[in-house]
Amino acid sequence: MLSYQSVEELCRAAEDSGLPISRVVLSDQARSLEQEEQTLLEQMSARLQVMEVAAEAGMDPSLRSPSGLSGGDAAKMRSYAQSGGIAGSLFSRAIARALATSEYNAAMGKIVASPTAGSCGILPGAILPVLEEGMCSREQAVMALFTAGGIGMVIGNRATLAGAEGGCQAECGAAAAMAAAALVELRGGTPLQAAHACAMALKNQLGLVCDPVAGLVEVPCIKRNGAGVVIALSAAEMALAGIESKIPVDECISAMYQVGKALPSSLRETAQGGLAATPTGVRLKREIFGDALPG
């Protein structure tokens, strides 16, 4: 069975078997969990459906979170995407889907934490537009989620997925790395290219702090999901073009963990630094909670 301690292990297993990472992860999980592969495929398909519902429900222009800090931006982005945007409609729709999922999460909607609720928009933001565009089948999209899951397990085992421990690089950074690897596989890339995409996505969010305004996973978290899907797309495109990361992906993951440990507690989900400590951030917190919270 796989240890999920390194992406190199995933790539080696895929290359030795002549199978994509997704198939290796699916087979391994079936053995590990003592379940039929078909059962796991059905479960993953159900998760994809949750992503689809959330990404669509979050497009409601009247949607608002209980705090009033978020809602409605995904609808604006989708409307703008219809014009094609600067980089094309798929690019803009990916951002819209990422925002929609995150806004739906903030409004207490059901999402798939992939790998966390705070980064829940990035993976569906990357996968769903490709599926909607007809660039992959539904079966391929489901399999790509196994690739993303395998990468996520490595990051969780080798480093961390928690913003409270590693900053937002551990949440949005990990999600972008997972999405980049999944996109590479969806577009016919090799396991090694998926690994390079993972590395490039992660290292381009290295040091990203976790500074939620008022302690809520809304500002700046939601827009970081929109930016995170862009990083995933660009990393996948570079890897598919044959560009390689000079620093191996497993070393990037280890570096992320070390950077996270070096971050002060004020920048690790405590809402005591960064954007949360700006005059506007403090004002918004006071408007929402009054004197109910200290600080």
PDB file of C-alpha atoms in Angstrom:
ATOM      1  CA  MET A   1       0.000   0.000   0.000  1.00  0.00           C
ATOM      2  CA  LEU A   2       1.041   3.608  -0.535  1.00  0.00           C
ATOM      3  CA  SER A   3       2.330   5.628   2.420  1.00  0.00           C
ATOM      4  CA  TYR A   4       1.309   9.032   0.980  1.00  0.00           C
ATOM      5  CA  GLN A   5       4.504  10.538   2.346  1.00  0.00           C
ATOM      6  CA  SER A   6       5.746  11.838  -0.995  1.00  0.00           C
ATOM      7  CA  VAL A   7       4.481  12.776  -4.427  1.00  0.00           C
ATOM      8  CA  GLU A   8       7.543  10.994  -5.792  1.00  0.00           C
ATOM      9  CA  GLU A   9       6.092   7.745  -4.416  1.00  0.00           C
ATOM     10  CA  LEU A  10       2.800   8.411  -6.252  1.00  0.00           C
ATOM     11  CA  CYS A  11       4.599   9.176  -9.498  1.00  0.00           C
ATOM     12  CA  ARG A  12       6.838   6.118  -9.232  1.00  0.00           C
ATOM     13  CA  ALA A  13       3.863   3.839  -8.591  1.00  0.00           C
ATOM     14  CA  ALA A  14       2.020   5.356 -11.557  1.00  0.00           C
ATOM     15  CA  GLU A  15       4.983   5.059 -13.888  1.00  0.00           C
ATOM     16  CA  ASP A  16       5.775   1.489 -12.814  1.00  0.00           C
ATOM     17  CA  SER A  17       2.192   0.418 -13.447  1.00  0.00           C
ATOM     18  CA  GLY A  18       1.703   2.476 -16.589  1.00  0.00           C
ATOM     19  CA  LEU A  19      -1.387   4.036 -15.011  1.00  0.00           C
ATOM     20  CA  PRO A  20      -2.320   7.629 -14.144  1.00  0.00           C
ATOM     21  CA  ILE A  21      -2.021   8.784 -10.526  1.00  0.00           C
ATOM     22  CA  SER A  22      -5.797   8.672 -10.121  1.00  0.00           C
ATOM     23  CA  ARG A  23      -5.995   4.980 -10.952  1.00  0.00           C
ATOM     24  CA  VAL A  24      -3.145   4.184  -8.569  1.00  0.00           C
ATOM     25  CA  VAL A  25      -4.828   6.110  -5.748  1.00  0.00           C
ATOM     26  CA  LEU A  26      -8.222   4.513  -6.430  1.00  0.00           C
ATOM     27  CA  SER A  27      -6.787   0.991  -6.392  1.00  0.00           C
ATOM     28  CA  ASP A  28      -4.759   1.671  -3.271  1.00  0.00           C
ATOM     29  CA  GLN A  29      -7.700   3.179  -1.408  1.00  0.00           C
ATOM     30  CA  ALA A  30      -9.918   0.269  -2.362  1.00  0.00           C
ATOM     31  CA  ARG A  31      -7.384  -2.115  -0.820  1.00  0.00           C
ATOM     32  CA  SER A  32      -6.750   0.060   2.212  1.00  0.00           C
ATOM     33  CA  LEU A  33     -10.421   0.670   2.993  1.00  0.00           C
ATOM     34  CA  GLU A  34     -11.437  -2.849   1.966  1.00  0.00           C
ATOM     35  CA  GLN A  35     -14.079  -1.536  -0.396  1.00  0.00           C
ATOM     36  CA  GLU A  36     -14.882  -2.120  -4.028  1.00  0.00           C
ATOM     37  CA  GLU A  37     -13.491   0.413  -6.473  1.00  0.00           C
ATOM     38  CA  GLN A  38     -16.996   0.982  -7.811  1.00  0.00           C
ATOM     39  CA  THR A  39     -18.165   2.015  -4.347  1.00  0.00           C
ATOM     40  CA  LEU A  40     -15.386   4.582  -4.071  1.00  0.00           C
ATOM     41  CA  LEU A  41     -16.128   5.858  -7.578  1.00  0.00           C
ATOM     42  CA  GLU A  42     -19.770   6.361  -6.645  1.00  0.00           C
ATOM     43  CA  GLN A  43     -18.781   8.204  -3.478  1.00  0.00           C
ATOM     44  CA  MET A  44     -16.431  10.485  -5.407  1.00  0.00           C
ATOM     45  CA  SER A  45     -19.092  11.085  -8.043  1.00  0.00           C
ATOM     46  CA  ALA A  46     -21.417  12.198  -5.247  1.00  0.00           C
ATOM     47  CA  ARG A  47     -18.769  14.653  -4.057  1.00  0.00           C
ATOM     48  CA  LEU A  48     -18.459  16.026  -7.559  1.00  0.00           C
ATOM     49  CA  GLN A  49     -22.205  16.563  -7.576  1.00  0.00           C
ATOM     50  CA  VAL A  50     -21.997  18.476  -4.280  1.00  0.00           C
ATOM     51  CA  MET A  51     -19.349  20.666  -5.902  1.00  0.00           C
ATOM     52  CA  GLU A  52     -21.614  21.289  -8.881  1.00  0.00           C
ATOM     53  CA  VAL A  53     -24.592  22.237  -6.717  1.00  0.00           C
ATOM     54  CA  ALA A  54     -22.507  24.565  -4.546  1.00  0.00           C
ATOM     55  CA  ALA A  55     -20.844  26.226  -7.538  1.00  0.00           C
ATOM     56  CA  GLU A  56     -24.251  26.916  -9.084  1.00  0.00           C
ATOM     57  CA  ALA A  57     -26.094  27.913  -5.903  1.00  0.00           C
ATOM     58  CA  GLY A  58     -23.307  30.343  -5.093  1.00  0.00           C
ATOM     59  CA  MET A  59     -24.063  32.213  -8.316  1.00  0.00           C
ATOM     60  CA  ASP A  60     -27.311  33.578  -6.841  1.00  0.00           C
ATOM     61  CA  PRO A  61     -26.875  37.381  -6.944  1.00  0.00           C
ATOM     62  CA  SER A  62     -28.984  37.718  -3.783  1.00  0.00           C
ATOM     63  CA  LEU A  63     -26.862  35.284  -1.763  1.00  0.00           C
ATOM     64  CA  ARG A  64     -25.331  36.828   1.357  1.00  0.00           C
ATOM     65  CA  SER A  65     -23.436  35.419   4.310  1.00  0.00           C
ATOM     66  CA  PRO A  66     -24.847  35.903   7.834  1.00  0.00           C
ATOM     67  CA  SER A  67     -22.175  38.531   8.512  1.00  0.00           C
ATOM     68  CA  GLY A  68     -22.995  40.429   5.342  1.00  0.00           C
ATOM     69  CA  LEU A  69     -19.320  40.456   4.390  1.00  0.00           C
ATOM     70  CA  SER A  70     -19.715  38.324   1.292  1.00  0.00           C
ATOM     71  CA  GLY A  71     -22.087  37.303  -1.468  1.00  0.00           C
ATOM     72  CA  GLY A  72     -22.954  38.432  -4.966  1.00  0.00           C
ATOM     73  CA  ASP A  73     -19.439  38.640  -6.390  1.00  0.00           C
ATOM     74  CA  ALA A  74     -19.629  35.271  -8.141  1.00  0.00           C
ATOM     75  CA  ALA A  75     -22.702  36.465 -10.038  1.00  0.00           C
ATOM     76  CA  LYS A  76     -20.795  39.548 -11.149  1.00  0.00           C
ATOM     77  CA  MET A  77     -17.895  37.389 -12.283  1.00  0.00           C
ATOM     78  CA  ARG A  78     -20.141  35.044 -14.244  1.00  0.00           C
ATOM     79  CA  SER A  79     -21.801  37.987 -15.974  1.00  0.00           C
ATOM     80  CA  TYR A  80     -18.388  39.385 -16.857  1.00  0.00           C
ATOM     81  CA  ALA A  81     -17.215  35.963 -18.080  1.00  0.00           C
ATOM     82  CA  GLN A  82     -19.903  36.036 -20.743  1.00  0.00           C
ATOM     83  CA  SER A  83     -17.924  38.771 -22.471  1.00  0.00           C
ATOM     84  CA  GLY A  84     -14.917  36.473 -22.704  1.00  0.00           C
ATOM     85  CA  GLY A  85     -12.834  38.518 -20.290  1.00  0.00           C
ATOM     86  CA  ILE A  86      -9.173  39.323 -20.791  1.00  0.00           C
ATOM     87  CA  ALA A  87      -7.906  35.733 -20.830  1.00  0.00           C
ATOM     88  CA  GLY A  88     -10.951  33.946 -22.226  1.00  0.00           C
ATOM     89  CA  SER A  89     -14.258  32.723 -20.898  1.00  0.00           C
ATOM     90  CA  LEU A  90     -12.977  29.487 -19.330  1.00  0.00           C
ATOM     91  CA  PHE A  91     -10.471  31.466 -17.274  1.00  0.00           C
ATOM     92  CA  SER A  92     -13.163  33.864 -16.058  1.00  0.00           C
ATOM     93  CA  ARG A  93     -15.653  31.070 -15.408  1.00  0.00           C
ATOM     94  CA  ALA A  94     -13.060  29.233 -13.330  1.00  0.00           C
ATOM     95  CA  ILE A  95     -12.750  32.297 -11.108  1.00  0.00           C
ATOM     96  CA  ALA A  96     -16.547  32.597 -10.960  1.00  0.00           C
ATOM     97  CA  ARG A  97     -16.932  28.960  -9.901  1.00  0.00           C
ATOM     98  CA  ALA A  98     -14.256  29.343  -7.228  1.00  0.00           C
ATOM     99  CA  LEU A  99     -15.905  32.478  -5.854  1.00  0.00           C
ATOM    100  CA  ALA A 100     -19.363  30.920  -5.990  1.00  0.00           C
ATOM    101  CA  THR A 101     -18.340  27.845  -4.015  1.00  0.00           C
ATOM    102  CA  SER A 102     -16.590  29.943  -1.391  1.00  0.00           C
ATOM    103  CA  GLU A 103     -19.496  32.373  -1.098  1.00  0.00           C
ATOM    104  CA  TYR A 104     -21.902  29.462  -0.727  1.00  0.00           C
ATOM    105  CA  ASN A 105     -19.698  28.097   2.051  1.00  0.00           C
ATOM    106  CA  ALA A 106     -19.794  31.479   3.824  1.00  0.00           C
ATOM    107  CA  ALA A 107     -23.588  31.440   3.498  1.00  0.00           C
ATOM    108  CA  MET A 108     -23.664  28.102   5.343  1.00  0.00           C
ATOM    109  CA  GLY A 109     -24.188  26.016   2.204  1.00  0.00           C
ATOM    110  CA  LYS A 110     -22.972  22.441   1.810  1.00  0.00           C
ATOM    111  CA  ILE A 111     -19.538  22.205   0.184  1.00  0.00           C
ATOM    112  CA  VAL A 112     -16.726  19.701  -0.211  1.00  0.00           C
ATOM    113  CA  ALA A 113     -13.738  20.681   1.918  1.00  0.00           C
ATOM    114  CA  SER A 114     -11.005  20.221  -0.660  1.00  0.00           C
ATOM    115  CA  PRO A 115      -8.857  20.122   1.320  1.00  0.00           C
ATOM    116  CA  THR A 116     -10.454  22.658   3.717  1.00  0.00           C
ATOM    117  CA  ALA A 117     -13.610  24.754   3.839  1.00  0.00           C
ATOM    118  CA  GLY A 118     -11.500  27.893   3.509  1.00  0.00           C
ATOM    119  CA  SER A 119     -10.047  26.646   0.220  1.00  0.00           C
ATOM    120  CA  CYS A 120     -13.152  24.838  -1.019  1.00  0.00           C
ATOM    121  CA  GLY A 121     -13.530  26.868  -4.231  1.00  0.00           C
ATOM    122  CA  ILE A 122     -10.226  26.151  -5.924  1.00  0.00           C
ATOM    123  CA  LEU A 123     -10.608  22.500  -6.939  1.00  0.00           C
ATOM    124  CA  PRO A 124     -14.184  22.830  -8.276  1.00  0.00           C
ATOM    125  CA  GLY A 125     -13.214  26.136  -9.847  1.00  0.00           C
ATOM    126  CA  ALA A 126     -10.551  24.301 -11.827  1.00  0.00           C
ATOM    127  CA  ILE A 127     -12.429  21.087 -12.664  1.00  0.00           C
ATOM    128  CA  LEU A 128     -15.992  22.209 -13.347  1.00  0.00           C
ATOM    129  CA  PRO A 129     -15.341  24.638 -16.230  1.00  0.00           C
ATOM    130  CA  VAL A 130     -13.261  21.988 -17.999  1.00  0.00           C
ATOM    131  CA  LEU A 131     -16.142  19.540 -17.590  1.00  0.00           C
ATOM    132  CA  GLU A 132     -18.734  22.117 -18.652  1.00  0.00           C
ATOM    133  CA  GLU A 133     -16.674  22.987 -21.703  1.00  0.00           C
ATOM    134  CA  GLY A 134     -16.744  19.355 -22.804  1.00  0.00           C
ATOM    135  CA  MET A 135     -12.964  19.080 -22.504  1.00  0.00           C
ATOM    136  CA  CYS A 136     -13.326  15.956 -20.368  1.00  0.00           C
ATOM    137  CA  SER A 137     -15.972  13.384 -19.516  1.00  0.00           C
ATOM    138  CA  ARG A 138     -17.696  13.167 -16.160  1.00  0.00           C
ATOM    139  CA  GLU A 139     -15.843   9.927 -15.493  1.00  0.00           C
ATOM    140  CA  GLN A 140     -12.524  11.674 -16.121  1.00  0.00           C
ATOM    141  CA  ALA A 141     -13.505  14.514 -13.795  1.00  0.00           C
ATOM    142  CA  VAL A 142     -14.307  12.021 -11.046  1.00  0.00           C
ATOM    143  CA  MET A 143     -10.958  10.297 -11.548  1.00  0.00           C
ATOM    144  CA  ALA A 144      -9.146  13.639 -11.437  1.00  0.00           C
ATOM    145  CA  LEU A 145     -10.519  14.114  -7.933  1.00  0.00           C
ATOM    146  CA  PHE A 146      -8.646  10.966  -6.885  1.00  0.00           C
ATOM    147  CA  THR A 147      -5.449  12.540  -8.197  1.00  0.00           C
ATOM    148  CA  ALA A 148      -6.190  15.688  -6.210  1.00  0.00           C
ATOM    149  CA  GLY A 149      -6.978  13.595  -3.157  1.00  0.00           C
ATOM    150  CA  GLY A 150      -3.714  11.704  -3.385  1.00  0.00           C
ATOM    151  CA  ILE A 151      -1.745  14.944  -3.575  1.00  0.00           C
ATOM    152  CA  GLY A 152      -3.732  16.352  -0.661  1.00  0.00           C
ATOM    153  CA  MET A 153      -2.956  13.327   1.493  1.00  0.00           C
ATOM    154  CA  VAL A 154       0.750  13.745   0.825  1.00  0.00           C
ATOM    155  CA  ILE A 155       0.663  17.431   1.768  1.00  0.00           C
ATOM    156  CA  GLY A 156      -1.325  16.623   4.905  1.00  0.00           C
ATOM    157  CA  ASN A 157       1.097  13.879   5.940  1.00  0.00           C
ATOM    158  CA  ARG A 158       4.302  15.631   4.958  1.00  0.00           C
ATOM    159  CA  ALA A 159       3.331  19.125   6.089  1.00  0.00           C
ATOM    160  CA  THR A 160      -0.088  20.483   7.054  1.00  0.00           C
ATOM    161  CA  LEU A 161      -3.421  21.513   5.575  1.00  0.00           C
ATOM    162  CA  ALA A 162      -4.403  23.790   8.463  1.00  0.00           C
ATOM    163  CA  GLY A 163      -4.268  27.562   8.219  1.00  0.00           C
ATOM    164  CA  ALA A 164      -3.893  27.678  12.002  1.00  0.00           C
ATOM    165  CA  GLU A 165      -0.655  25.736  11.669  1.00  0.00           C
ATOM    166  CA  GLY A 166       0.772  26.824   8.333  1.00  0.00           C
ATOM    167  CA  GLY A 167      -1.067  29.915   7.143  1.00  0.00           C
ATOM    168  CA  CYS A 168      -3.174  30.139   4.004  1.00  0.00           C
ATOM    169  CA  GLN A 169      -0.359  28.552   1.988  1.00  0.00           C
ATOM    170  CA  ALA A 170      -1.406  25.322   3.703  1.00  0.00           C
ATOM    171  CA  GLU A 171      -5.017  25.766   2.603  1.00  0.00           C
ATOM    172  CA  CYS A 172      -5.248  27.698  -0.668  1.00  0.00           C
ATOM    173  CA  GLY A 173      -1.700  26.692  -1.564  1.00  0.00           C
ATOM    174  CA  ALA A 174      -2.452  23.009  -1.075  1.00  0.00           C
ATOM    175  CA  ALA A 175      -5.769  23.315  -2.930  1.00  0.00           C
ATOM    176  CA  ALA A 176      -4.055  24.972  -5.895  1.00  0.00           C
ATOM    177  CA  ALA A 177      -1.423  22.228  -5.946  1.00  0.00           C
ATOM    178  CA  MET A 178      -4.116  19.550  -5.872  1.00  0.00           C
ATOM    179  CA  ALA A 179      -6.086  21.276  -8.625  1.00  0.00           C
ATOM    180  CA  ALA A 180      -3.021  21.782 -10.816  1.00  0.00           C
ATOM    181  CA  ALA A 181      -2.139  18.091 -10.681  1.00  0.00           C
ATOM    182  CA  ALA A 182      -5.745  17.136 -11.432  1.00  0.00           C
ATOM    183  CA  LEU A 183      -5.870  19.482 -14.429  1.00  0.00           C
ATOM    184  CA  VAL A 184      -2.669  18.041 -15.876  1.00  0.00           C
ATOM    185  CA  GLU A 185      -4.094  14.541 -15.730  1.00  0.00           C
ATOM    186  CA  LEU A 186      -7.394  15.729 -17.241  1.00  0.00           C
ATOM    187  CA  ARG A 187      -5.508  17.150 -20.210  1.00  0.00           C
ATOM    188  CA  GLY A 188      -3.484  13.988 -20.808  1.00  0.00           C
ATOM    189  CA  GLY A 189      -0.308  14.949 -18.994  1.00  0.00           C
ATOM    190  CA  THR A 190       2.079  12.486 -17.382  1.00  0.00           C
ATOM    191  CA  PRO A 191       2.399  11.787 -13.651  1.00  0.00           C
ATOM    192  CA  LEU A 192       5.721  13.654 -13.690  1.00  0.00           C
ATOM    193  CA  GLN A 193       4.078  16.684 -15.292  1.00  0.00           C
ATOM    194  CA  ALA A 194       1.373  16.552 -12.625  1.00  0.00           C
ATOM    195  CA  ALA A 195       4.108  16.618  -9.985  1.00  0.00           C
ATOM    196  CA  HIS A 196       5.773  19.642 -11.584  1.00  0.00           C
ATOM    197  CA  ALA A 197       2.409  21.431 -11.749  1.00  0.00           C
ATOM    198  CA  CYS A 198       1.856  20.679  -8.086  1.00  0.00           C
ATOM    199  CA  ALA A 199       5.265  22.127  -7.212  1.00  0.00           C
ATOM    200  CA  MET A 200       4.788  25.289  -9.263  1.00  0.00           C
ATOM    201  CA  ALA A 201       1.353  25.945  -7.797  1.00  0.00           C
ATOM    202  CA  LEU A 202       2.526  25.456  -4.235  1.00  0.00           C
ATOM    203  CA  LYS A 203       5.717  27.471  -4.435  1.00  0.00           C
ATOM    204  CA  ASN A 204       3.846  30.393  -5.962  1.00  0.00           C
ATOM    205  CA  GLN A 205       1.794  30.669  -2.773  1.00  0.00           C
ATOM    206  CA  LEU A 206       4.670  30.023  -0.404  1.00  0.00           C
ATOM    207  CA  GLY A 207       4.401  32.330   2.602  1.00  0.00           C
ATOM    208  CA  LEU A 208       0.719  33.168   2.099  1.00  0.00           C
ATOM    209  CA  VAL A 209      -0.615  34.199   5.501  1.00  0.00           C
ATOM    210  CA  CYS A 210      -3.972  33.399   7.074  1.00  0.00           C
ATOM    211  CA  ASP A 211      -5.526  36.678   8.264  1.00  0.00           C
ATOM    212  CA  PRO A 212      -9.335  36.372   8.215  1.00  0.00           C
ATOM    213  CA  VAL A 213     -11.099  39.640   8.941  1.00  0.00           C
ATOM    214  CA  ALA A 214     -13.221  39.325  12.088  1.00  0.00           C
ATOM    215  CA  GLY A 215     -12.085  35.705  12.289  1.00  0.00           C
ATOM    216  CA  LEU A 216     -14.527  34.723   9.529  1.00  0.00           C
ATOM    217  CA  VAL A 217     -13.594  32.680   6.459  1.00  0.00           C
ATOM    218  CA  GLU A 218     -14.729  35.388   4.049  1.00  0.00           C
ATOM    219  CA  VAL A 219     -12.308  38.322   3.713  1.00  0.00           C
ATOM    220  CA  PRO A 220      -9.800  37.843   2.120  1.00  0.00           C
ATOM    221  CA  CYS A 221     -10.366  34.079   1.896  1.00  0.00           C
ATOM    222  CA  ILE A 222     -13.001  34.061  -0.838  1.00  0.00           C
ATOM    223  CA  LYS A 223     -11.000  36.172  -3.280  1.00  0.00           C
ATOM    224  CA  ARG A 224      -7.923  34.097  -2.502  1.00  0.00           C
ATOM    225  CA  ASN A 225      -9.891  31.130  -3.817  1.00  0.00           C
ATOM    226  CA  GLY A 226     -10.442  33.074  -7.042  1.00  0.00           C
ATOM    227  CA  ALA A 227      -6.730  33.804  -7.290  1.00  0.00           C
ATOM    228  CA  GLY A 228      -5.808  30.260  -6.259  1.00  0.00           C
ATOM    229  CA  VAL A 229      -7.637  28.705  -9.193  1.00  0.00           C
ATOM    230  CA  VAL A 230      -5.728  31.028 -11.526  1.00  0.00           C
ATOM    231  CA  ILE A 231      -2.455  29.790 -10.047  1.00  0.00           C
ATOM    232  CA  ALA A 232      -3.618  26.197 -10.526  1.00  0.00           C
ATOM    233  CA  LEU A 233      -4.473  26.863 -14.164  1.00  0.00           C
ATOM    234  CA  SER A 234      -1.172  28.601 -14.889  1.00  0.00           C
ATOM    235  CA  ALA A 235       0.853  25.873 -13.163  1.00  0.00           C
ATOM    236  CA  ALA A 236      -0.949  23.181 -15.152  1.00  0.00           C
ATOM    237  CA  GLU A 237      -0.417  25.052 -18.407  1.00  0.00           C
ATOM    238  CA  MET A 238       3.305  25.456 -17.730  1.00  0.00           C
ATOM    239  CA  ALA A 239       3.705  21.798 -16.817  1.00  0.00           C
ATOM    240  CA  LEU A 240       1.808  20.662 -19.919  1.00  0.00           C
ATOM    241  CA  ALA A 241       4.105  22.877 -21.995  1.00  0.00           C
ATOM    242  CA  GLY A 242       7.059  20.893 -20.676  1.00  0.00           C
ATOM    243  CA  ILE A 243       8.231  23.425 -18.077  1.00  0.00           C
ATOM    244  CA  GLU A 244       9.653  21.834 -14.949  1.00  0.00           C
ATOM    245  CA  SER A 245      10.029  23.010 -11.388  1.00  0.00           C
ATOM    246  CA  LYS A 246      13.704  23.245 -10.433  1.00  0.00           C
ATOM    247  CA  ILE A 247      12.770  22.404  -6.844  1.00  0.00           C
ATOM    248  CA  PRO A 248      11.164  18.942  -6.552  1.00  0.00           C
ATOM    249  CA  VAL A 249       7.590  18.926  -5.349  1.00  0.00           C
ATOM    250  CA  ASP A 250       8.295  17.061  -2.115  1.00  0.00           C
ATOM    251  CA  GLU A 251      10.934  19.633  -1.209  1.00  0.00           C
ATOM    252  CA  CYS A 252       8.399  22.380  -1.954  1.00  0.00           C
ATOM    253  CA  ILE A 253       5.939  20.730   0.428  1.00  0.00           C
ATOM    254  CA  SER A 254       8.584  20.466   3.147  1.00  0.00           C
ATOM    255  CA  ALA A 255       9.568  24.091   2.590  1.00  0.00           C
ATOM    256  CA  MET A 256       5.939  25.135   2.952  1.00  0.00           C
ATOM    257  CA  TYR A 257       5.817  23.425   6.322  1.00  0.00           C
ATOM    258  CA  GLN A 258       8.993  25.143   7.503  1.00  0.00           C
ATOM    259  CA  VAL A 259       7.702  28.525   6.335  1.00  0.00           C
ATOM    260  CA  GLY A 260       4.436  27.878   8.153  1.00  0.00           C
ATOM    261  CA  LYS A 261       6.274  27.093  11.383  1.00  0.00           C
ATOM    262  CA  ALA A 262       8.209  30.347  11.004  1.00  0.00           C
ATOM    263  CA  LEU A 263       5.070  32.459  10.640  1.00  0.00           C
ATOM    264  CA  PRO A 264       4.094  34.330  13.806  1.00  0.00           C
ATOM    265  CA  SER A 265       0.810  33.297  15.418  1.00  0.00           C
ATOM    266  CA  SER A 266      -0.712  36.625  14.360  1.00  0.00           C
ATOM    267  CA  LEU A 267      -0.554  35.410  10.748  1.00  0.00           C
ATOM    268  CA  ARG A 268      -1.946  31.926  11.340  1.00  0.00           C
ATOM    269  CA  GLU A 269      -5.736  32.214  11.478  1.00  0.00           C
ATOM    270  CA  THR A 270      -5.866  34.165  14.744  1.00  0.00           C
ATOM    271  CA  ALA A 271      -7.127  37.343  13.000  1.00  0.00           C
ATOM    272  CA  GLN A 272      -4.551  39.352  14.933  1.00  0.00           C
ATOM    273  CA  GLY A 273      -2.401  40.485  11.999  1.00  0.00           C
ATOM    274  CA  GLY A 274      -2.298  41.127   8.289  1.00  0.00           C
ATOM    275  CA  LEU A 275      -5.535  42.369   6.716  1.00  0.00           C
ATOM    276  CA  ALA A 276      -7.491  41.522   9.859  1.00  0.00           C
ATOM    277  CA  ALA A 277      -5.507  44.139  11.785  1.00  0.00           C
ATOM    278  CA  THR A 278      -5.952  46.965   9.266  1.00  0.00           C
ATOM    279  CA  PRO A 279      -8.197  49.888  10.283  1.00  0.00           C
ATOM    280  CA  THR A 280     -10.915  48.623   7.955  1.00  0.00           C
ATOM    281  CA  GLY A 281     -10.523  45.059   9.188  1.00  0.00           C
ATOM    282  CA  VAL A 282     -10.878  46.184  12.802  1.00  0.00           C
ATOM    283  CA  ARG A 283     -13.880  48.354  11.922  1.00  0.00           C
ATOM    284  CA  LEU A 284     -15.639  45.492  10.154  1.00  0.00           C
ATOM    285  CA  LYS A 285     -15.070  43.218  13.128  1.00  0.00           C
ATOM    286  CA  ARG A 286     -16.556  45.835  15.445  1.00  0.00           C
ATOM    287  CA  GLU A 287     -19.567  46.325  13.166  1.00  0.00           C
ATOM    288  CA  ILE A 288     -20.265  42.583  13.126  1.00  0.00           C
ATOM    289  CA  PHE A 289     -19.560  41.642  16.714  1.00  0.00           C
ATOM    290  CA  GLY A 290     -19.543  44.889  18.627  1.00  0.00           C
ATOM    291  CA  ASP A 291     -17.829  44.302  21.966  1.00  0.00           C
ATOM    292  CA  ALA A 292     -18.641  40.585  21.941  1.00  0.00           C
ATOM    293  CA  LEU A 293     -15.066  39.680  21.045  1.00  0.00           C
ATOM    294  CA  PRO A 294     -11.852  41.039  22.591  1.00  0.00           C
ATOM    295  CA  GLY A 295      -9.248  42.864  20.559  1.00  0.00           C
TER     296      GLY A 295
END
